[in-house]
Coordinates of C-alpha atoms in Angstrom, one line a residue:
M1 CA -41.6 1.6 14.4
I2 CA -40.8 0.7 10.7
A3 CA -39.9 4.3 10.0
V4 CA -37.5 4.4 13.0
L5 CA -35.8 1.1 11.9
R6 CA -35.5 2.3 8.3
G7 CA -34.0 5.6 9.6
A8 CA -31.5 3.7 11.8
A9 CA -30.6 1.5 8.8
L10 CA -29.9 4.5 6.6
A11 CA -27.8 6.1 9.3
L12 CA -25.8 2.9 9.7
V13 CA -25.2 2.8 5.9
A14 CA -24.1 6.4 6.0
V15 CA -21.7 5.7 8.8
L16 CA -20.2 2.7 7.0
A17 CA -19.8 4.8 3.8
V18 CA -17.5 7.3 5.6
P19 CA -13.8 6.6 5.1
A20 CA -12.4 4.6 8.0
A21 CA -9.7 7.2 8.9
A22 CA -12.4 9.9 9.3
Q23 CA -14.1 7.9 12.0
A24 CA -10.9 7.3 14.1
L25 CA -11.6 7.6 17.8
P26 CA -9.6 10.3 19.6
D27 CA -7.4 7.7 21.4
V28 CA -5.0 7.3 18.5
P29 CA -1.3 7.6 19.4
E30 CA 0.3 10.9 18.4
L31 CA 2.0 9.9 15.1
A32 CA -1.1 7.9 14.0
Q33 CA -2.9 11.2 13.2
R34 CA -3.3 12.1 9.6
G35 CA -0.2 13.9 8.2
A36 CA 0.0 17.2 6.3
Y37 CA -0.2 15.9 2.8
P38 CA -3.4 15.1 0.7
V39 CA -3.1 11.6 -0.7
G40 CA -3.5 10.4 -4.3
V41 CA -3.7 6.8 -5.5
L42 CA -3.1 5.0 -8.8
R43 CA -2.6 1.6 -10.3
M44 CA 0.5 0.6 -12.2
D45 CA 1.2 -2.8 -13.8
L46 CA 4.8 -4.1 -14.0
T47 CA 5.8 -7.1 -16.1
D48 CA 8.8 -9.2 -15.0
P49 CA 10.2 -10.9 -18.1
A50 CA 12.4 -13.2 -16.0
Q51 CA 9.4 -14.7 -14.2
K52 CA 6.9 -14.0 -16.9
R53 CA 4.7 -12.5 -14.3
T54 CA 2.7 -9.2 -14.4
L55 CA 2.4 -7.6 -11.0
P56 CA -0.2 -4.9 -10.4
L57 CA 0.8 -2.2 -8.0
T58 CA -1.4 0.1 -6.0
I59 CA 0.5 3.2 -5.3
W60 CA -0.3 5.9 -2.8
Y61 CA 1.5 9.2 -2.9
P62 CA 1.5 12.8 -1.5
A63 CA -0.6 15.0 -3.8
P64 CA -0.9 18.8 -4.2
G65 CA -3.5 20.4 -2.1
Q66 CA -5.9 21.8 -4.7
G67 CA -8.3 18.9 -4.4
G68 CA -10.0 17.2 -7.4
G69 CA -10.0 13.5 -8.3
T70 CA -12.5 10.9 -7.1
P71 CA -12.7 9.0 -3.8
A72 CA -10.7 5.8 -3.8
H73 CA -12.7 2.6 -3.3
Y74 CA -10.8 -0.6 -2.2
V75 CA -12.5 -3.8 -3.4
M76 CA -11.4 -7.2 -2.2
K77 CA -8.9 -8.9 -4.6
T78 CA -9.1 -5.9 -7.0
P79 CA -5.8 -4.0 -7.6
G80 CA -5.8 -0.2 -7.6
P81 CA -8.7 2.1 -6.7
A82 CA -12.1 1.2 -8.0
A83 CA -15.0 3.4 -8.9
T84 CA -17.5 1.8 -6.5
G85 CA -17.9 -0.9 -4.0
G86 CA -15.6 -2.1 -1.2
H87 CA -14.7 0.5 1.4
V88 CA -14.0 4.2 0.8
G89 CA -10.5 5.5 1.6
T90 CA -9.3 9.0 2.2
A91 CA -7.1 9.0 -0.9
R92 CA -8.2 10.4 -4.3
A93 CA -7.8 8.8 -7.7
A94 CA -6.8 10.8 -10.8
V95 CA -4.8 13.5 -9.0
P96 CA -1.2 14.3 -9.8
A97 CA 1.7 13.4 -7.5
L98 CA 3.5 16.1 -5.6
T99 CA 6.9 16.4 -7.2
G100 CA 10.2 18.0 -6.3
K101 CA 10.5 16.8 -2.7
R102 CA 11.7 13.2 -3.6
F103 CA 9.9 11.4 -0.8
P104 CA 11.1 8.0 0.5
L105 CA 9.7 5.0 -1.3
V106 CA 7.9 2.2 0.6
V107 CA 7.4 -1.2 -1.1
F108 CA 4.7 -3.3 0.6
S109 CA 4.4 -7.1 0.2
H110 CA 1.2 -8.8 1.4
G111 CA 0.7 -12.2 3.0
Y112 CA -0.4 -15.4 1.5
R113 CA -3.6 -15.0 -0.6
N114 CA -4.0 -11.4 0.6
W115 CA -4.3 -8.4 -1.7
A116 CA -2.6 -5.0 -2.0
T117 CA -5.5 -2.8 -1.2
G118 CA -6.3 -4.8 2.0
F119 CA -3.6 -2.6 3.7
S120 CA -4.9 0.8 2.6
D121 CA -5.1 2.3 6.1
L122 CA -1.3 2.0 6.7
A123 CA -0.5 3.1 3.1
E124 CA -2.7 6.2 3.2
G125 CA -1.3 7.1 6.6
L126 CA 2.2 6.8 5.4
A127 CA 1.5 8.8 2.2
S128 CA -0.1 11.6 4.3
H129 CA 3.2 11.8 6.2
G130 CA 5.4 12.1 3.1
Y131 CA 6.0 8.6 1.7
V132 CA 5.3 7.1 -1.7
V133 CA 3.9 3.6 -1.0
A134 CA 3.8 0.9 -3.7
S135 CA 1.8 -2.2 -2.6
I136 CA 2.3 -5.3 -4.7
D137 CA -0.5 -7.6 -5.8
H138 CA 1.4 -11.0 -5.9
R139 CA -1.6 -12.8 -7.4
D140 CA -1.1 -16.0 -5.4
L141 CA -2.7 -19.1 -6.9
E142 CA -6.0 -19.8 -5.2
P143 CA -6.0 -23.5 -4.1
T144 CA -9.0 -25.8 -4.7
T145 CA -7.5 -29.1 -3.5
S146 CA -4.7 -30.2 -1.1
E147 CA -2.4 -30.8 -4.1
S148 CA -3.1 -27.3 -5.5
R149 CA -2.5 -25.8 -2.1
L150 CA 1.0 -27.3 -2.0
R151 CA 1.6 -26.0 -5.5
S152 CA 0.3 -22.6 -4.6
F153 CA 2.4 -22.3 -1.5
A154 CA 5.5 -23.5 -3.3
Q155 CA 5.0 -20.7 -5.8
V156 CA 4.8 -18.2 -3.0
V157 CA 8.0 -19.4 -1.4
L158 CA 9.8 -19.1 -4.7
T159 CA 8.4 -15.8 -5.9
R160 CA 8.0 -13.5 -2.8
S161 CA 11.5 -12.2 -2.7
A162 CA 11.9 -12.3 -6.5
D163 CA 8.7 -10.1 -6.8
Q164 CA 10.0 -7.7 -4.2
R165 CA 13.5 -7.4 -5.9
F166 CA 11.9 -6.8 -9.3
V167 CA 9.5 -4.1 -8.1
I168 CA 12.3 -2.3 -6.2
A169 CA 14.6 -2.4 -9.2
E170 CA 11.9 -1.4 -11.7
L171 CA 10.6 1.5 -9.6
A172 CA 14.2 2.7 -9.0
R173 CA 14.7 2.6 -12.8
R174 CA 11.5 4.6 -13.4
A175 CA 12.0 7.2 -10.7
G176 CA 12.4 10.0 -13.2
T177 CA 9.6 9.0 -15.6
G178 CA 5.9 8.4 -15.7
P179 CA 3.1 9.7 -13.5
L180 CA 5.3 9.6 -10.4
A181 CA 8.4 11.2 -12.0
N182 CA 10.6 12.9 -9.4
S183 CA 8.2 12.2 -6.6
Y184 CA 10.3 9.6 -4.8
D185 CA 13.9 8.9 -3.9
P186 CA 15.1 5.5 -5.3
A187 CA 18.1 5.6 -2.8
S188 CA 15.8 5.8 0.2
I189 CA 13.5 2.8 0.3
A190 CA 11.7 0.8 3.0
L191 CA 10.5 -2.7 2.4
I192 CA 7.4 -3.8 4.5
G193 CA 6.1 -7.3 4.4
Y194 CA 3.4 -9.2 6.2
S195 CA 3.5 -12.9 7.0
I196 CA 4.9 -14.6 3.9
G197 CA 5.6 -11.0 2.6
G198 CA 7.8 -10.6 5.7
F199 CA 9.5 -13.9 4.9
G200 CA 10.4 -12.5 1.5
A201 CA 11.5 -9.2 3.0
L202 CA 14.1 -10.9 5.2
I203 CA 15.4 -12.8 2.2
T204 CA 15.5 -9.6 0.2
G205 CA 17.4 -7.9 3.0
G206 CA 20.1 -10.5 2.8
A207 CA 19.1 -13.4 5.1
G208 CA 19.9 -16.5 3.0
L209 CA 17.8 -19.7 3.6
D210 CA 19.4 -22.6 5.4
P211 CA 20.3 -25.2 2.7
E212 CA 20.1 -27.9 5.4
G213 CA 16.8 -26.7 6.8
P214 CA 13.5 -28.4 6.4
L215 CA 11.8 -25.7 4.2
Y216 CA 14.7 -25.7 1.7
K217 CA 14.7 -29.4 1.3
L218 CA 10.9 -29.4 0.6
A219 CA 11.0 -26.5 -1.8
P220 CA 11.2 -27.0 -5.5
Q221 CA 14.7 -27.4 -6.9
P222 CA 16.6 -25.6 -8.4
G223 CA 14.2 -22.7 -8.0
I224 CA 15.0 -22.2 -4.4
A225 CA 18.8 -22.3 -4.8
P226 CA 19.4 -18.6 -5.5
Y227 CA 18.0 -17.8 -2.0
A228 CA 20.4 -20.0 0.0
E229 CA 23.1 -19.0 2.4
G230 CA 26.2 -18.1 0.3
A231 CA 24.3 -17.7 -3.0
P232 CA 25.0 -14.5 -4.9
L233 CA 21.6 -13.0 -4.0
E234 CA 22.4 -13.2 -0.3
A235 CA 25.2 -10.6 -0.8
Q236 CA 23.1 -8.5 -3.2
A237 CA 20.4 -6.9 -1.1
P238 CA 19.0 -4.0 -3.0
A239 CA 21.2 -1.0 -2.4
G240 CA 18.4 1.5 -1.8
V241 CA 16.6 -0.5 0.9
K242 CA 17.5 1.3 4.2
A243 CA 14.7 -0.1 6.4
I244 CA 12.6 -3.2 6.8
V245 CA 9.3 -3.6 8.6
A246 CA 8.3 -7.3 9.1
F247 CA 4.7 -7.8 10.3
A248 CA 4.5 -11.4 11.8
P249 CA 7.1 -12.7 9.3
W250 CA 6.6 -16.4 8.5
G251 CA 9.5 -18.9 8.4
G252 CA 11.1 -18.7 11.8
S253 CA 9.2 -21.4 13.6
P254 CA 9.7 -25.1 13.5
P255 CA 9.0 -27.5 11.9
L256 CA 9.6 -25.5 8.7
R257 CA 12.3 -23.1 10.0
A258 CA 13.7 -21.4 7.0
W259 CA 16.9 -19.9 8.3
S260 CA 19.9 -20.8 10.5
A261 CA 21.3 -18.3 12.9
K262 CA 24.2 -17.8 10.4
G263 CA 21.8 -16.8 7.6
L264 CA 19.9 -14.4 9.8
A265 CA 23.2 -12.8 10.9
N266 CA 23.7 -11.6 7.3
L267 CA 20.7 -9.2 7.7
T268 CA 22.2 -5.8 8.5
T269 CA 19.3 -3.5 7.5
P270 CA 17.5 -1.8 10.5
T271 CA 14.4 -3.8 11.1
L272 CA 11.1 -3.4 12.9
F273 CA 9.4 -6.6 13.8
I274 CA 5.7 -6.4 14.8
V275 CA 4.0 -9.5 16.2
G276 CA 1.3 -10.9 18.5
D277 CA 2.5 -13.0 21.4
Q278 CA -0.2 -15.6 20.6
D279 CA 0.7 -15.8 16.9
D280 CA -0.5 -19.3 15.8
V281 CA 0.7 -19.0 12.2
S282 CA 4.3 -17.6 12.3
G283 CA 4.8 -18.5 16.0
Y284 CA 6.1 -16.1 18.7
G285 CA 8.7 -17.5 21.0
E286 CA 10.3 -20.0 18.6
G287 CA 9.1 -17.9 15.6
V288 CA 9.3 -14.1 15.3
H289 CA 11.1 -13.7 18.7
W290 CA 13.7 -16.2 17.5
L291 CA 14.2 -14.2 14.3
Y292 CA 14.5 -11.0 16.3
E293 CA 17.1 -12.6 18.6
N294 CA 19.2 -14.0 15.9
A295 CA 19.4 -11.1 13.4
V296 CA 22.4 -10.0 15.4
H297 CA 24.0 -7.7 12.9
A298 CA 20.9 -5.5 12.4
D299 CA 19.6 -2.7 14.6
R300 CA 16.2 -4.1 15.4
T301 CA 13.1 -3.2 17.3
M302 CA 10.2 -5.5 18.1
L303 CA 6.7 -4.3 18.9
V304 CA 4.6 -7.0 20.6
Y305 CA 0.8 -7.1 20.9
Q306 CA -0.1 -9.1 24.0
N307 CA -2.9 -11.6 23.5
A308 CA -2.9 -11.1 19.7
H309 CA -2.8 -13.8 17.1
H310 CA -1.5 -13.4 13.5
N311 CA -3.8 -10.7 12.2
I312 CA -1.9 -7.7 13.5
A313 CA -1.8 -6.0 10.0
G314 CA -4.3 -5.0 7.4
D315 CA -7.7 -3.4 7.2
G316 CA -9.6 -6.5 8.5
V317 CA -13.0 -7.2 7.0
A318 CA -13.5 -3.6 5.8
G319 CA -15.1 -3.7 2.4
I320 CA -15.9 -7.4 2.5
P321 CA -19.7 -7.8 2.0
D322 CA -21.4 -9.9 4.6
P323 CA -18.2 -11.4 6.1
T324 CA -18.6 -14.9 7.4
F325 CA -16.8 -16.1 10.6
E326 CA -14.2 -17.7 8.3
W327 CA -13.3 -14.2 7.0
V328 CA -13.4 -12.7 10.5
E329 CA -11.1 -15.5 11.8
R330 CA -8.7 -14.9 8.9
L331 CA -8.5 -11.2 9.1
E332 CA -9.5 -10.0 12.6
E333 CA -8.4 -10.4 16.2
P334 CA -10.6 -11.6 19.1
V335 CA -9.1 -9.3 21.7
W336 CA -7.9 -6.1 19.9
R337 CA -10.1 -3.5 18.2
R338 CA -9.1 -3.2 14.6
D339 CA -9.0 0.6 14.6
R340 CA -6.7 0.4 17.6
I341 CA -4.3 -2.0 15.9
L342 CA -4.2 0.2 12.8
S343 CA -3.5 3.4 14.7
I344 CA -0.7 1.8 16.8
N345 CA 0.8 0.4 13.6
R346 CA 0.8 3.8 11.9
H347 CA 2.3 5.4 15.0
F348 CA 5.3 3.0 15.3
V349 CA 5.9 2.5 11.6
I350 CA 6.0 6.2 11.0
A351 CA 8.3 6.7 14.0
F352 CA 10.7 4.0 12.7
L353 CA 10.7 5.1 9.1
D354 CA 11.0 8.8 10.0
R355 CA 14.0 8.0 12.2
T356 CA 15.7 5.6 9.7
L357 CA 14.9 7.2 6.4
K358 CA 14.3 10.9 7.2
H359 CA 16.8 11.1 10.2
D360 CA 14.0 12.7 12.2
A361 CA 15.3 12.5 15.8
A362 CA 12.1 14.0 17.3
H363 CA 9.9 11.2 15.8
G364 CA 12.6 8.6 16.4
A365 CA 12.3 9.5 20.1
F366 CA 8.8 7.8 20.2
L367 CA 10.7 4.5 20.1
N368 CA 12.6 5.3 23.3
V369 CA 10.1 4.0 25.8
P370 CA 10.9 4.0 29.5
T371 CA 9.6 0.5 30.1
E372 CA 9.6 -2.6 27.8
K373 CA 6.0 -3.4 28.9
A374 CA 3.7 -0.5 28.4
A375 CA 1.7 -1.6 31.5
D376 CA 4.7 -0.9 33.7
G377 CA 4.8 2.8 32.7
S378 CA 4.1 5.4 35.3
W379 CA 2.2 8.7 34.9
P380 CA 1.2 9.6 38.5
L381 CA -1.5 12.2 39.3
G382 CA -2.6 13.7 42.5
A383 CA -6.1 13.3 43.9
G384 CA -8.6 14.8 41.6
Q385 CA -6.1 15.7 38.9
S386 CA -6.6 15.0 35.2
V387 CA -4.3 15.4 32.2
G388 CA -7.2 15.4 29.7
A389 CA -6.2 14.3 26.3
R390 CA -2.5 15.2 26.6
Y391 CA 0.1 12.9 25.2
A392 CA 3.1 11.7 27.2
A393 CA 6.4 13.3 26.1
P394 CA 10.0 12.9 27.2
D395 CA 10.2 16.6 28.1
D396 CA 7.1 16.4 30.3
A397 CA 8.3 15.9 33.8
G398 CA 5.0 14.3 34.9
A399 CA 4.8 11.9 32.0
R400 CA 8.5 10.9 31.7
G401 CA 7.9 7.4 33.0
Y402 CA 5.2 6.7 30.4
W403 CA 5.4 5.7 26.7
P404 CA 5.7 8.9 24.7
G405 CA 3.0 9.5 22.2
F406 CA 0.3 7.8 24.2
Q407 CA -2.4 9.3 26.4
R408 CA -2.5 8.4 30.1
R409 CA -3.6 4.8 30.9
W410 CA -3.9 4.1 27.1
A411 CA -0.6 2.4 26.4
L412 CA -1.7 -1.0 27.5
G413 CA -1.2 -4.5 26.1
L414 CA 2.0 -3.6 24.3
E415 CA 5.7 -4.4 24.6
L416 CA 8.6 -2.7 22.8
H417 CA 12.0 -4.4 22.6
H418 CA 15.3 -3.1 21.1
A419 CA 18.6 -4.7 20.3
A420 CA 21.6 -2.9 18.8
P421 CA 23.9 -4.6 16.2
G422 CA 26.5 -6.9 17.6
G423 CA 24.7 -8.9 20.2
R424 CA 21.5 -10.6 21.4
P425 CA 18.8 -8.7 23.3

């Protein structure tokens, strides 16, 4: 019996050591499958002299196909790929970047007290589909008392957009130099933010804060002033940013609503919102849905996870040794499988970015769903018929009423909303 248990334990360790992407179940949506490019990963540190802050970046990129390098390990709170520990990704460290194609650049901004490599699944997936992904470690202050928590959060409010703007500008400046020289296009950039990172992304995109709003009045002065409605920064969204993805962006919900409808109307960049309809941090109806409704001058799409809270982005507790319930509550969802969330995020983010940055109409068509609620889709079969593992497609007469890119019966618990510029949904 001891030998059997020991064997089972070794088998479990072997399974846990396999990269998460390699164990994906065969129910992933169509675009969530790994792309054609091998993926490399490196660390780069940028120092912002204006803020006197050094920001580590973990950068994933398409690599040549000759192999080499070492497997990337992602360790909690540790920027860049590590030699051991954490969880093992599919990317390889110490491999060159594929140059000459000038891939779109994605800048990722994490949530409060998160870390860059905690979003490796999405980053590796995007890189395999032809994107260079730079994820910022914002190095949020870790609070130890209620007073230091207020100081920590005030720092985050003041620095998220500033960090994003600095990294975008600096990477654009370095596009022709260094280890990533000529691998990305500084005129074709997407900004992705989660939670407070999404808050920063909306500001960076041009949505100035309401100077009469409760958050503005509580924030440190004069540090918050550059981000107000009418301030110069509002009209100076980075020129290269052509798409925004906001995962559960914080700041829309009372009592600390950060924007007025007027400020949100200044956002014109195509934006994909992703949120759980039970979000108890950013809020749904009076939170993210309110943001989606009032960003009236942007082409916007909103993916909704029914019965999900706030943790609809990130790798979850992967790589955290012996996670307590506090970690599970902070990073996981009670209803949704983590691998399912990750695969759905990859599918829709790739569809959105391919449509917006690569002008790929075929992949953009995955956003044209026949029903707002996936459960209302129809893919009828006769008695005894089966479609096997076939994906629904717009040109498939039998599946035309079902969400494209999903297998029959498997688009469930999701909503997809769209509003064109110029009006409310």
